[in-house]
């Protein structure tokens, strides 16, 4: 607008981008008042800010989900995951930006007064629900980042405790197996020792017989019997020792296998404990550390930011831009031959509905009907004339037709 009493300030590039974000018409705003320009600049700013926060929250959440798991206090940056998270964050931010832009653009201006009527609020409920969901998805990752240090410390304690519990269970399981195998070794060693003692005792008896301690000295019949018994005992000992040594060797190999399995299970337990460093676990800890009220306050803050444009649109007092916008829409409808009679009737649910008349379509329909009627009349005339002509032919040449 430019006249002797008012000149609309020239808009900057940044202001025009914010207008686009709010779904406002640049052509009309540049011919409207400065207050209208600022209103839609602010609305666009909220939409852009929400998209930016969504991008950061989505990227951070993605990084937490896909980063290599390890001790909670390990803050090493994993570059490939960072790149993936940035790409996802940008895409997620654009999705939320477009949803917000749609919500703001599709929200009507209500009755043009500051008051929010019951009907206006009922109409905005679907958009409010969408805004609440978006606000929650944005607030939770940011809440986790706000309390990251406290969450890391608490999570490390949980991981250490869980690892000790898993190690204790593994030790208990393998100690039981090892104890059983060691008892088998002791049993085999005792069997070998007993066979050795028996062989020694038989040798002592034979030596005593040879020395005459048990009667006459010399290698007599009795000595021969005791020598044979001694040889049998020593042979049994050597066989028992060879067999038991082989069994003990197998058991020792089994014990080595147990130790390898134990180390593998401990490594697996470490991996399982490291996997506790996930999004869900951090969400639980964030609620625990922050407490109900602080967590609620942070969530409400983002809900307010998200829902502000919706309520602002319903509270806006109509200005020159709004009336010009309505005028342009009315002109567009008139140019297209569309007539809208607002709140013309109530449907079966009692909701007021508009009566829409598409004059262009009505005109085409009437023209088509007239053409069809004219064609029908022409067809009747043609058939009538044809019938008269045929009857005359039949009358003039009746014999030909009889044949």
XYZ file of C-alpha atoms in Angstrom:
403
model
C 0.000 0.000 0.000
C 1.398 3.378 -1.016
C -0.550 6.622 -0.793
C -0.330 10.097 0.733
C -1.110 8.942 4.287
C 0.526 5.485 4.512
C 3.308 3.530 2.859
C 3.818 -0.183 3.602
C 7.457 -0.909 4.582
C 9.421 -2.891 2.017
C 9.848 -6.514 3.056
C 13.253 -8.159 3.411
C 14.251 -11.537 1.972
C 14.166 -13.116 5.459
C 10.691 -11.772 6.174
C 9.387 -13.186 2.884
C 10.749 -16.654 3.768
C 8.957 -16.541 7.108
C 5.755 -15.531 5.316
C 6.099 -18.607 3.117
C 6.537 -20.766 6.201
C 3.285 -19.348 7.606
C 1.481 -19.953 4.293
C 0.794 -16.230 3.815
C 0.368 -14.461 0.482
C 3.336 -12.200 -0.236
C 1.467 -10.143 -2.845
C -1.271 -9.207 -0.370
C 1.067 -8.654 2.595
C 3.203 -6.240 0.594
C 0.024 -4.203 0.047
C -1.165 -4.529 3.637
C -0.133 -2.911 6.945
C 3.094 -3.480 8.855
C 1.220 -5.111 11.762
C -0.106 -7.795 9.400
C 3.398 -8.358 8.064
C 4.748 -8.824 11.597
C 1.927 -11.208 12.591
C 2.679 -13.608 9.769
C 6.422 -13.149 10.194
C 6.057 -14.356 13.802
C 3.841 -17.280 12.794
C 6.367 -18.344 10.188
C 9.167 -18.001 12.740
C 7.432 -20.419 15.108
C 6.931 -22.945 12.292
C 10.584 -22.704 11.223
C 11.794 -22.932 14.841
C 9.682 -26.050 15.394
C 11.131 -27.647 12.265
C 14.670 -26.814 13.397
C 14.095 -28.272 16.874
C 12.538 -31.364 15.304
C 15.623 -31.775 13.103
C 17.951 -31.599 16.115
C 15.781 -33.909 18.222
C 15.349 -36.436 15.406
C 19.045 -36.437 14.570
C 20.039 -36.913 18.206
C 17.498 -39.712 18.683
C 18.789 -41.433 15.536
C 22.384 -41.170 16.790
C 21.436 -42.729 20.134
C 19.681 -45.600 18.369
C 22.449 -46.485 15.911
C 25.672 -45.456 17.647
C 28.020 -48.323 18.642
C 27.072 -49.459 22.126
C 29.573 -49.346 24.955
C 30.098 -47.943 28.457
C 27.665 -45.105 29.173
C 30.442 -42.610 29.870
C 32.207 -43.355 26.592
C 31.684 -40.146 24.602
C 33.658 -41.088 21.482
C 32.021 -39.728 18.315
C 31.197 -42.313 15.626
C 31.494 -40.384 12.362
C 29.410 -42.685 10.068
C 26.522 -42.597 12.551
C 26.845 -38.805 12.798
C 26.478 -38.493 9.014
C 23.419 -40.786 8.979
C 21.899 -38.868 11.904
C 22.408 -35.497 10.192
C 20.715 -36.743 7.007
C 17.817 -38.216 8.984
C 17.565 -35.080 11.141
C 17.241 -32.858 8.064
C 14.572 -35.126 6.543
C 12.691 -35.360 9.853
C 12.878 -31.585 10.337
C 11.457 -30.994 6.864
C 8.630 -33.467 7.523
C 7.657 -31.734 10.785
C 8.061 -28.320 9.117
C 5.626 -29.287 6.365
C 3.138 -30.802 8.812
C 3.293 -27.652 10.957
C 2.950 -25.469 7.887
C -0.129 -27.419 6.854
C -1.625 -27.173 10.361
C -1.060 -23.408 10.529
C -2.264 -22.786 6.974
C -5.363 -24.949 7.318
C -6.358 -23.422 10.662
C -8.988 -20.783 10.002
C -9.119 -17.308 11.509
C -12.226 -18.108 13.508
C -14.721 -15.293 13.857
C -12.059 -12.588 13.584
C -12.142 -11.711 17.302
C -9.785 -12.425 20.208
C -12.257 -14.840 21.805
C -11.971 -18.556 21.036
C -15.480 -19.913 20.753
C -16.545 -23.464 21.533
C -17.123 -24.202 17.853
C -13.684 -22.829 16.905
C -12.034 -25.029 19.535
C -13.968 -28.130 18.394
C -12.890 -27.506 14.802
C -9.251 -27.189 15.895
C -9.180 -30.413 17.982
C -7.674 -32.651 15.202
C -4.914 -30.083 14.612
C -4.326 -29.756 18.361
C -3.928 -33.540 18.685
C -1.405 -33.581 15.823
C 0.450 -30.696 17.478
C 0.575 -32.554 20.813
C 2.080 -35.646 19.178
C 4.694 -33.552 17.364
C 5.548 -31.686 20.580
C 6.117 -34.978 22.434
C 8.390 -36.374 19.698
C 10.479 -33.197 19.862
C 10.620 -32.721 23.625
C 11.767 -36.206 24.722
C 15.109 -36.408 22.817
C 15.918 -32.832 23.886
C 15.057 -33.720 27.486
C 17.482 -36.660 27.291
C 20.220 -34.355 25.960
C 19.595 -31.798 28.718
C 20.285 -34.408 31.429
C 22.962 -36.359 29.532
C 25.665 -36.122 32.229
C 23.352 -37.340 34.988
C 21.934 -40.075 32.765
C 25.437 -41.280 31.795
C 26.494 -41.527 35.446
C 23.324 -43.396 36.460
C 23.494 -45.654 33.415
C 27.112 -46.592 34.150
C 26.110 -47.712 37.656
C 23.289 -49.813 36.187
C 25.626 -51.337 33.578
C 28.282 -52.213 36.177
C 25.701 -53.756 38.493
C 24.161 -55.761 35.668
C 27.582 -56.958 34.493
C 28.522 -58.123 37.993
C 25.232 -60.020 38.250
C 25.793 -61.705 34.882
C 29.393 -62.569 35.784
C 28.247 -64.065 39.087
C 25.687 -66.216 37.283
C 28.297 -67.341 34.745
C 30.848 -68.107 37.502
C 28.257 -70.108 39.424
C 27.309 -72.126 36.338
C 30.900 -72.915 35.303
C 32.201 -73.440 38.865
C 29.644 -76.228 39.219
C 30.830 -77.854 35.987
C 34.515 -77.412 36.901
C 33.965 -78.875 40.373
C 32.360 -81.984 38.837
C 35.270 -82.474 36.410
C 37.862 -81.926 39.157
C 36.114 -84.540 41.293
C 36.454 -86.950 38.366
C 40.196 -86.168 38.176
C 40.611 -86.771 41.907
C 38.721 -90.032 41.622
C 40.931 -91.223 38.737
C 44.104 -90.192 40.595
C 42.909 -92.063 43.688
C 42.287 -95.176 41.582
C 45.807 -94.916 40.135
C 47.289 -94.335 43.589
C 45.439 -97.359 44.988
C 46.719 -99.578 42.161
C 50.244 -98.289 42.863
C 49.951 -99.042 46.580
C 48.634 -102.537 45.839
C 51.573 -103.164 43.483
C 54.047 -101.870 46.099
C 52.486 -104.037 48.786
C 52.735 -107.142 46.529
C 56.411 -106.290 45.835
C 57.152 -105.899 49.567
C 55.517 -109.308 50.219
C 57.639 -110.896 47.483
C 60.852 -109.297 48.820
C 60.039 -110.497 52.340
C 59.563 -114.028 51.004
C 62.907 -113.871 49.218
C 64.647 -112.558 52.384
C 63.103 -115.289 54.528
C 61.103 -112.940 56.714
C 58.001 -115.105 56.265
C 59.866 -118.485 56.621
C 62.695 -120.105 54.669
C 64.675 -117.818 52.387
C 65.078 -118.492 48.678
C 63.044 -118.654 45.477
C 60.723 -121.488 46.298
C 57.184 -122.315 45.159
C 55.679 -119.745 47.513
C 58.070 -117.084 46.232
C 57.097 -117.886 42.665
C 53.409 -117.370 43.526
C 54.150 -114.055 45.186
C 56.292 -112.960 42.254
C 53.456 -113.742 39.847
C 51.032 -111.794 42.051
C 53.494 -108.893 42.161
C 53.792 -108.840 38.391
C 50.006 -108.890 38.000
C 49.634 -105.932 40.372
C 52.351 -103.921 38.616
C 50.803 -104.731 35.232
C 47.368 -103.677 36.514
C 48.896 -100.468 37.884
C 50.552 -99.599 34.569
C 47.318 -100.291 32.664
C 45.261 -98.291 35.162
C 47.753 -95.415 35.093
C 47.810 -95.302 31.288
C 44.001 -95.378 31.077
C 43.460 -92.828 33.830
C 46.165 -90.477 32.521
C 44.415 -90.443 29.148
C 41.063 -89.754 30.852
C 42.605 -86.983 32.982
C 44.064 -85.416 29.830
C 40.609 -85.455 28.205
C 39.088 -83.890 31.313
C 41.761 -81.161 31.329
C 40.912 -80.404 27.683
C 37.249 -80.231 28.662
C 38.161 -77.803 31.453
C 40.045 -75.640 28.949
C 36.921 -75.667 26.767
C 34.859 -74.596 29.773
C 37.198 -71.670 30.336
C 36.927 -70.621 26.679
C 33.122 -70.881 26.851
C 33.161 -68.868 30.059
C 35.225 -66.086 28.480
C 32.881 -66.059 25.451
C 29.828 -65.803 27.709
C 31.435 -62.967 29.664
C 32.130 -61.107 26.398
C 28.511 -61.710 25.353
C 27.325 -60.452 28.741
C 29.428 -57.322 28.255
C 27.754 -56.738 24.875
C 24.318 -57.264 26.421
C 25.106 -54.818 29.206
C 26.415 -52.261 26.703
C 23.126 -52.534 24.797
C 21.372 -51.010 27.814
C 22.642 -47.674 26.496
C 19.572 -47.214 24.307
C 16.847 -44.659 23.723
C 14.230 -46.388 25.894
C 16.587 -46.803 28.852
C 17.650 -43.171 28.642
C 14.005 -42.063 28.491
C 13.281 -43.980 31.698
C 16.323 -42.496 33.427
C 15.474 -38.984 32.208
C 12.047 -39.245 33.855
C 13.624 -40.701 36.992
C 16.351 -38.047 37.259
C 14.311 -35.022 36.229
C 11.264 -36.009 38.227
C 7.638 -35.708 37.266
C 7.294 -31.928 37.463
C 10.464 -30.938 35.615
C 9.755 -33.502 32.873
C 6.186 -32.228 32.629
C 7.355 -28.606 32.468
C 9.767 -29.332 29.593
C 7.057 -31.229 27.691
C 4.526 -28.444 28.279
C 7.039 -25.893 27.034
C 7.300 -27.643 23.670
C 3.547 -28.215 23.564
C 3.019 -24.470 24.012
C 5.523 -23.696 21.246
C 3.857 -26.205 18.936
C 0.259 -25.178 19.634
C 0.850 -21.410 19.776
C 0.285 -20.828 16.015
C -3.015 -22.738 16.125
C -4.416 -20.692 19.003
C -2.937 -17.458 17.633
C -4.746 -18.024 14.332
C -8.037 -18.431 16.223
C -7.330 -15.333 18.357
C -6.192 -13.041 15.554
C -8.289 -9.965 14.968
C -8.950 -9.579 11.278
C -6.821 -6.957 9.575
C -6.536 -5.552 6.048
C -4.633 -8.645 4.882
C -7.430 -10.990 5.998
C -10.142 -8.986 4.227
C -8.033 -8.733 1.066
C -7.419 -12.469 1.237
C -11.145 -13.135 1.499
C -11.765 -10.745 -1.379
C -9.238 -12.501 -3.608
C -10.800 -15.881 -2.809
C -14.274 -14.507 -3.530
C -13.039 -13.094 -6.849
C -11.458 -16.439 -7.728
C -14.766 -18.192 -7.020
C -16.675 -15.611 -9.066
C -14.225 -15.927 -11.970
C -14.755 -19.684 -11.891
C -18.555 -19.319 -11.694
C -18.817 -20.852 -8.207
C -21.407 -19.582 -5.729
C -21.157 -20.499 -2.021
C -24.068 -19.849 0.307
C -22.492 -20.223 3.771
C -24.387 -22.040 6.546
C -27.302 -22.570 4.171
C -28.661 -25.681 5.884
C -28.033 -28.132 8.706
C -27.144 -31.744 8.034
C -28.559 -34.739 9.909
C -26.058 -34.188 12.741
C -27.147 -30.573 13.149
C -23.925 -29.176 11.687
C -24.369 -26.136 9.470
C -23.260 -26.843 5.917
C -22.611 -24.669 2.889
C -24.591 -24.734 -0.307
C -22.215 -24.731 -3.284
C -23.452 -23.959 -6.795
C -21.046 -24.471 -9.685
C -22.592 -22.212 -12.317
C -20.154 -23.247 -15.012
C -21.032 -26.886 -14.496
C -24.744 -26.030 -14.280
C -24.526 -24.155 -17.588
C -22.749 -27.068 -19.258
C -25.354 -29.439 -17.861
C -28.247 -27.324 -19.175
C -26.601 -27.043 -22.596
C -26.097 -30.765 -22.716
C -29.690 -31.436 -21.716
C -30.979 -29.079 -24.432
C -28.754 -30.733 -27.036
C -30.035 -34.175 -26.006
C -33.658 -32.972 -26.160
C -33.115 -31.421 -29.602
C -31.433 -34.600 -30.796
C -34.382 -36.598 -29.486
C -36.846 -34.393 -31.394
C -34.781 -34.709 -34.559
C -34.662 -38.497 -34.183
C -38.451 -38.636 -33.757
C -38.934 -36.513 -36.897
C -36.530 -38.695 -38.906
C -38.232 -41.904 -37.808
C -41.681 -40.463 -38.572
C -40.638 -39.360 -42.083
C -38.937 -42.677 -42.706
C -42.076 -44.540 -41.652
C -44.274 -42.446 -43.981
C -41.903 -43.019 -46.888
C -41.731 -46.740 -46.268
C -45.537 -47.071 -46.043
C -45.879 -45.280 -49.406
C -43.324 -47.641 -50.943
C -45.235 -50.624 -49.597
C -48.513 -49.287 -50.982
C -47.036 -48.640 -54.434
C -45.229 -52.005 -54.666
C -47.234 -54.355 -52.481
C -46.464 -57.440 -54.564
C -42.685 -56.981 -54.197
C -42.993 -56.766 -50.425
C -45.287 -59.832 -50.254
C -42.650 -61.907 -52.072
